[in-house]
Structure formats: C-alpha cells, structure tokens
C-alpha cells in the first residue's frame, strides 16, 4: 500500500480521506466499497478496509494530529517569574522536609537517651539486687560455718567422752540402778 500511495504522489496525512462508493462486484456485503482519496484526486482501493475500519483509521489519524498540535503548542521554556515561583515552591518543600527530618532525628535521639537511661537504671537495680543476694548468701554461709564449727566441737567433745568412758572398764565401776538410769536418760 505504501508503494501504491507514493506512486500516486501522496505526501501528507492531511491530504487524504475516505470515500464510500457503490461496489462493482458481489464481494462486498453492504454493496459499497471504501476508497482512499489521495491529494492528487486519485482513488485507491485498499483491500480489507471497509467502512468500519476506515472510520477507526480516521479517528486514530485525528487523535494523532490533535496530539501533534498540542505538543507543538507546548512551551519549551518557562518564563523567568514562573521558573522562580517553581524554584521557590521546591525550596519551601525542601525546608519543610528538612525540618521534619530534624524533628524525627531529635525524637529518635530523645528516645535513644530515654532507653539508655532506663537501661542504666535497670542495670543499677540488678546490681543492687545481686549485691544484696551476695551479702545474704555470705551471711547464711557464715551462720552455717558457725553452726558447723559448733557441731564439730560438740562432736569432738562427745568423741573424747566416749574415749574416756571406753578407757574405764565397766566391770570395775560400781553403778547403781538409779545412777545407770540417770546416766542413760540425762547423760550424767
């Protein structure tokens, strides 16, 4: 199709259009054929393009033409006052964001200081409890050692008494029944 269009001196998209004419053959369902009309006035039949497709192509073409016109009318540079206004807006936004960041940093620093203070207090309390537990353990150990020393002294005395009694022959001792009971029951 491109070759056929170039051969017929079709140069710009503005110079074309579609024309619906009665069909000569029996291939068309509606009895009509759509022709592409070129700038030089020649008509070209494009196989596979009917009225619906021609309408869609023209809508597509018009959309692209309008987009090109809009783009051509867009400014490529801003006037100085507008440029300064936009720069001012960005500078204000940057200051706002820097202030927010400083607030967040300050809040984070305050939180960190508070956490360190609470951790230090907790460590001090743990150290105090540990010291109290160590002192209580030392006192309990000292009492247990004193009790052990007393029991050892009592044991030593009992052993010595037992050895002394073992050295005295029982047969030579004159013991009455009352003295025996007193010795057994009271220990004298």
Tab-separated table of C-alpha atoms in Angstrom:
chain	number	residue	atom	x	y	z
A	1	UNK	CA	0.000	0.000	0.000
A	2	UNK	CA	2.871	2.395	0.816
A	3	UNK	CA	4.336	1.916	-2.660
A	4	UNK	CA	0.984	2.495	-4.253
A	5	UNK	CA	0.469	5.680	-2.194
A	6	UNK	CA	3.957	7.008	-3.069
A	7	UNK	CA	3.450	6.144	-6.703
A	8	UNK	CA	0.299	8.307	-6.694
A	9	UNK	CA	2.156	11.299	-5.137
A	10	UNK	CA	0.536	11.096	-1.693
A	11	UNK	CA	2.698	13.301	0.513
A	12	UNK	CA	0.914	14.316	3.728
A	13	UNK	CA	-1.695	12.816	6.011
A	14	UNK	CA	-3.831	15.916	5.722
A	15	UNK	CA	-4.302	15.355	2.013
A	16	UNK	CA	-6.128	12.037	2.293
A	17	UNK	CA	-9.666	10.958	3.057
A	18	UNK	CA	-12.003	8.032	2.633
A	19	UNK	CA	-14.790	7.791	0.108
A	20	UNK	CA	-17.601	5.235	0.144
A	21	UNK	CA	-18.853	4.283	-3.340
A	22	UNK	CA	-21.167	1.575	-4.685
A	23	UNK	CA	-19.380	-1.739	-5.263
A	24	UNK	CA	-18.961	-3.114	-8.745
A	25	UNK	CA	-18.637	-6.773	-7.781
A	26	UNK	CA	-20.544	-9.057	-5.454
A	27	UNK	CA	-17.731	-9.407	-2.823
A	28	UNK	CA	-18.983	-6.606	-0.576
A	29	UNK	CA	-21.683	-7.496	1.926
A	30	UNK	CA	-23.109	-3.968	2.078
A	31	UNK	CA	-22.783	-3.343	-1.627
A	32	UNK	CA	-20.348	-0.482	-1.033
A	33	UNK	CA	-16.541	-0.132	-1.286
A	34	UNK	CA	-14.366	2.332	0.612
A	35	UNK	CA	-11.644	4.096	-1.350
A	36	UNK	CA	-8.709	6.157	-0.117
A	37	UNK	CA	-8.750	9.536	-1.871
A	38	UNK	CA	-5.255	10.979	-2.393
A	39	UNK	CA	-4.164	14.595	-2.625
A	40	UNK	CA	-3.903	14.464	-6.416
A	41	UNK	CA	-7.535	13.325	-6.633
A	42	UNK	CA	-6.863	9.658	-7.436
A	43	UNK	CA	-8.769	6.996	-5.515
A	44	UNK	CA	-7.088	3.849	-4.271
A	45	UNK	CA	-8.858	0.715	-3.120
A	46	UNK	CA	-7.205	-0.776	-0.014
A	47	UNK	CA	-8.110	-4.469	0.356
A	48	UNK	CA	-9.522	-5.395	3.774
A	49	UNK	CA	-10.624	-1.838	4.687
A	50	UNK	CA	-14.359	-1.328	4.897
A	51	UNK	CA	-16.459	1.487	6.312
A	52	UNK	CA	-15.903	0.487	9.953
A	53	UNK	CA	-12.152	0.155	9.641
A	54	UNK	CA	-11.925	3.362	7.612
A	55	UNK	CA	-13.814	5.205	10.375
A	56	UNK	CA	-11.445	3.759	13.013
A	57	UNK	CA	-8.416	4.788	10.932
A	58	UNK	CA	-9.739	8.320	10.556
A	59	UNK	CA	-10.384	8.568	14.316
A	60	UNK	CA	-6.889	7.300	15.010
A	61	UNK	CA	-5.443	9.782	12.471
A	62	UNK	CA	-7.359	12.699	14.012
A	63	UNK	CA	-6.166	11.735	17.518
A	64	UNK	CA	-2.547	11.753	16.405
A	65	UNK	CA	-2.973	15.065	14.553
A	66	UNK	CA	-4.500	16.668	17.673
A	67	UNK	CA	-1.668	15.297	19.874
A	68	UNK	CA	0.922	16.692	17.479
A	69	UNK	CA	-0.804	20.095	17.509
A	70	UNK	CA	-0.920	20.099	21.340
A	71	UNK	CA	2.740	19.143	21.526
A	72	UNK	CA	3.700	21.829	19.003
A	73	UNK	CA	1.848	24.445	21.077
A	74	UNK	CA	3.531	23.438	24.354
A	75	UNK	CA	6.138	25.855	25.653
A	76	UNK	CA	9.708	24.584	25.603
A	77	UNK	CA	10.914	27.005	28.304
A	78	UNK	CA	9.222	28.700	31.234
A	79	UNK	CA	9.240	32.449	31.705
A	80	UNK	CA	11.603	33.609	34.465
A	81	UNK	CA	8.862	34.535	37.010
A	82	UNK	CA	7.215	31.113	36.679
A	83	UNK	CA	10.589	29.406	36.918
A	84	UNK	CA	11.411	31.387	40.097
A	85	UNK	CA	7.981	30.573	41.555
A	86	UNK	CA	8.503	26.857	40.954
A	87	UNK	CA	12.006	27.047	42.431
A	88	UNK	CA	10.525	28.814	45.477
A	89	UNK	CA	7.920	26.070	45.897
A	90	UNK	CA	10.599	23.383	45.739
A	91	UNK	CA	12.811	25.297	48.180
A	92	UNK	CA	9.892	25.641	50.624
A	93	UNK	CA	9.105	21.931	50.286
A	94	UNK	CA	12.783	21.102	50.842
A	95	UNK	CA	12.855	23.254	54.003
A	96	UNK	CA	9.690	21.567	55.254
A	97	UNK	CA	11.157	18.128	54.661
A	98	UNK	CA	14.446	19.129	56.337
A	99	UNK	CA	12.507	20.418	59.363
A	100	UNK	CA	10.532	17.178	59.547
A	101	UNK	CA	13.745	15.190	59.289
A	102	UNK	CA	15.311	17.266	62.078
A	103	UNK	CA	12.233	16.641	64.249
A	104	UNK	CA	12.415	12.911	63.568
A	105	UNK	CA	16.152	12.888	64.347
A	106	UNK	CA	15.539	14.806	67.590
A	107	UNK	CA	12.741	12.435	68.549
A	108	UNK	CA	14.979	9.470	67.782
A	109	UNK	CA	17.807	10.980	69.848
A	110	UNK	CA	15.423	11.620	72.768
A	111	UNK	CA	14.157	8.051	72.535
A	112	UNK	CA	17.733	6.754	72.490
A	113	UNK	CA	18.627	8.857	75.579
A	114	UNK	CA	15.499	7.613	77.370
A	115	UNK	CA	16.334	3.992	76.511
A	116	UNK	CA	19.909	4.402	77.738
A	117	UNK	CA	18.626	5.969	80.975
A	118	UNK	CA	16.134	3.145	81.525
A	119	UNK	CA	18.788	0.534	80.734
A	120	UNK	CA	21.217	2.145	83.184
A	121	UNK	CA	18.532	2.221	85.880
A	122	UNK	CA	17.667	-1.432	85.246
A	123	UNK	CA	21.361	-2.399	85.411
A	124	UNK	CA	21.743	-0.479	88.700
A	125	UNK	CA	18.715	-2.252	90.172
A	126	UNK	CA	20.047	-5.624	89.037
A	127	UNK	CA	23.456	-4.841	90.543
A	128	UNK	CA	21.800	-3.783	93.832
A	129	UNK	CA	19.757	-6.997	93.934
A	130	UNK	CA	22.848	-9.020	93.098
A	131	UNK	CA	24.862	-7.329	95.860
A	132	UNK	CA	22.044	-7.916	98.369
A	133	UNK	CA	21.809	-11.567	97.326
A	134	UNK	CA	25.609	-11.983	97.622
A	135	UNK	CA	25.595	-10.391	101.097
A	136	UNK	CA	22.668	-12.570	102.220
A	137	UNK	CA	24.480	-15.646	100.849
A	138	UNK	CA	27.676	-14.675	102.686
A	139	UNK	CA	25.760	-14.194	105.954
A	140	UNK	CA	23.991	-17.541	105.508
A	141	UNK	CA	27.352	-19.185	104.758
A	142	UNK	CA	28.882	-17.570	107.853
A	143	UNK	CA	25.987	-18.818	110.030
A	144	UNK	CA	26.310	-22.286	108.501
A	145	UNK	CA	30.075	-22.278	109.168
A	146	UNK	CA	29.459	-21.213	112.791
A	147	UNK	CA	26.864	-23.949	113.211
A	148	UNK	CA	29.279	-26.454	111.610
A	149	UNK	CA	32.067	-25.358	113.975
A	150	UNK	CA	29.710	-25.747	116.974
A	151	UNK	CA	28.636	-29.204	115.789
A	152	UNK	CA	32.268	-30.221	115.256
A	153	UNK	CA	33.179	-29.020	118.752
A	154	UNK	CA	30.211	-30.926	120.188
A	155	UNK	CA	31.198	-33.992	118.187
A	156	UNK	CA	34.791	-33.697	119.358
A	157	UNK	CA	33.619	-33.459	122.997
A	158	UNK	CA	31.358	-36.457	122.530
A	159	UNK	CA	34.190	-38.444	120.967
A	160	UNK	CA	36.543	-37.539	123.823
A	161	UNK	CA	33.923	-38.503	126.400
A	162	UNK	CA	33.343	-41.749	124.557
A	163	UNK	CA	37.062	-42.483	124.535
A	164	UNK	CA	37.330	-41.651	128.233
A	165	UNK	CA	34.444	-43.935	129.028
A	166	UNK	CA	35.895	-46.622	126.842
A	167	UNK	CA	39.148	-46.498	128.812
A	168	UNK	CA	37.396	-47.119	132.123
A	169	UNK	CA	36.432	-50.719	132.459
A	170	UNK	CA	32.772	-51.095	133.139
A	171	UNK	CA	33.303	-54.075	135.398
A	172	UNK	CA	35.232	-52.031	137.958
A	173	UNK	CA	32.703	-49.315	138.109
A	174	UNK	CA	30.181	-49.633	140.729
A	175	UNK	CA	26.958	-48.343	139.319
A	176	UNK	CA	23.625	-48.489	140.929
A	177	UNK	CA	20.404	-48.830	139.052
A	178	UNK	CA	19.438	-45.197	139.714
A	179	UNK	CA	22.833	-43.943	138.549
A	180	UNK	CA	22.560	-46.121	135.431
A	181	UNK	CA	19.138	-44.713	134.584
A	182	UNK	CA	20.335	-41.177	135.298
A	183	UNK	CA	23.354	-41.682	133.021
A	184	UNK	CA	21.254	-43.134	130.240
A	185	UNK	CA	18.412	-40.653	130.461
A	186	UNK	CA	20.194	-37.429	131.421
A	187	UNK	CA	23.740	-38.164	130.336
A	188	UNK	CA	25.470	-37.583	133.763
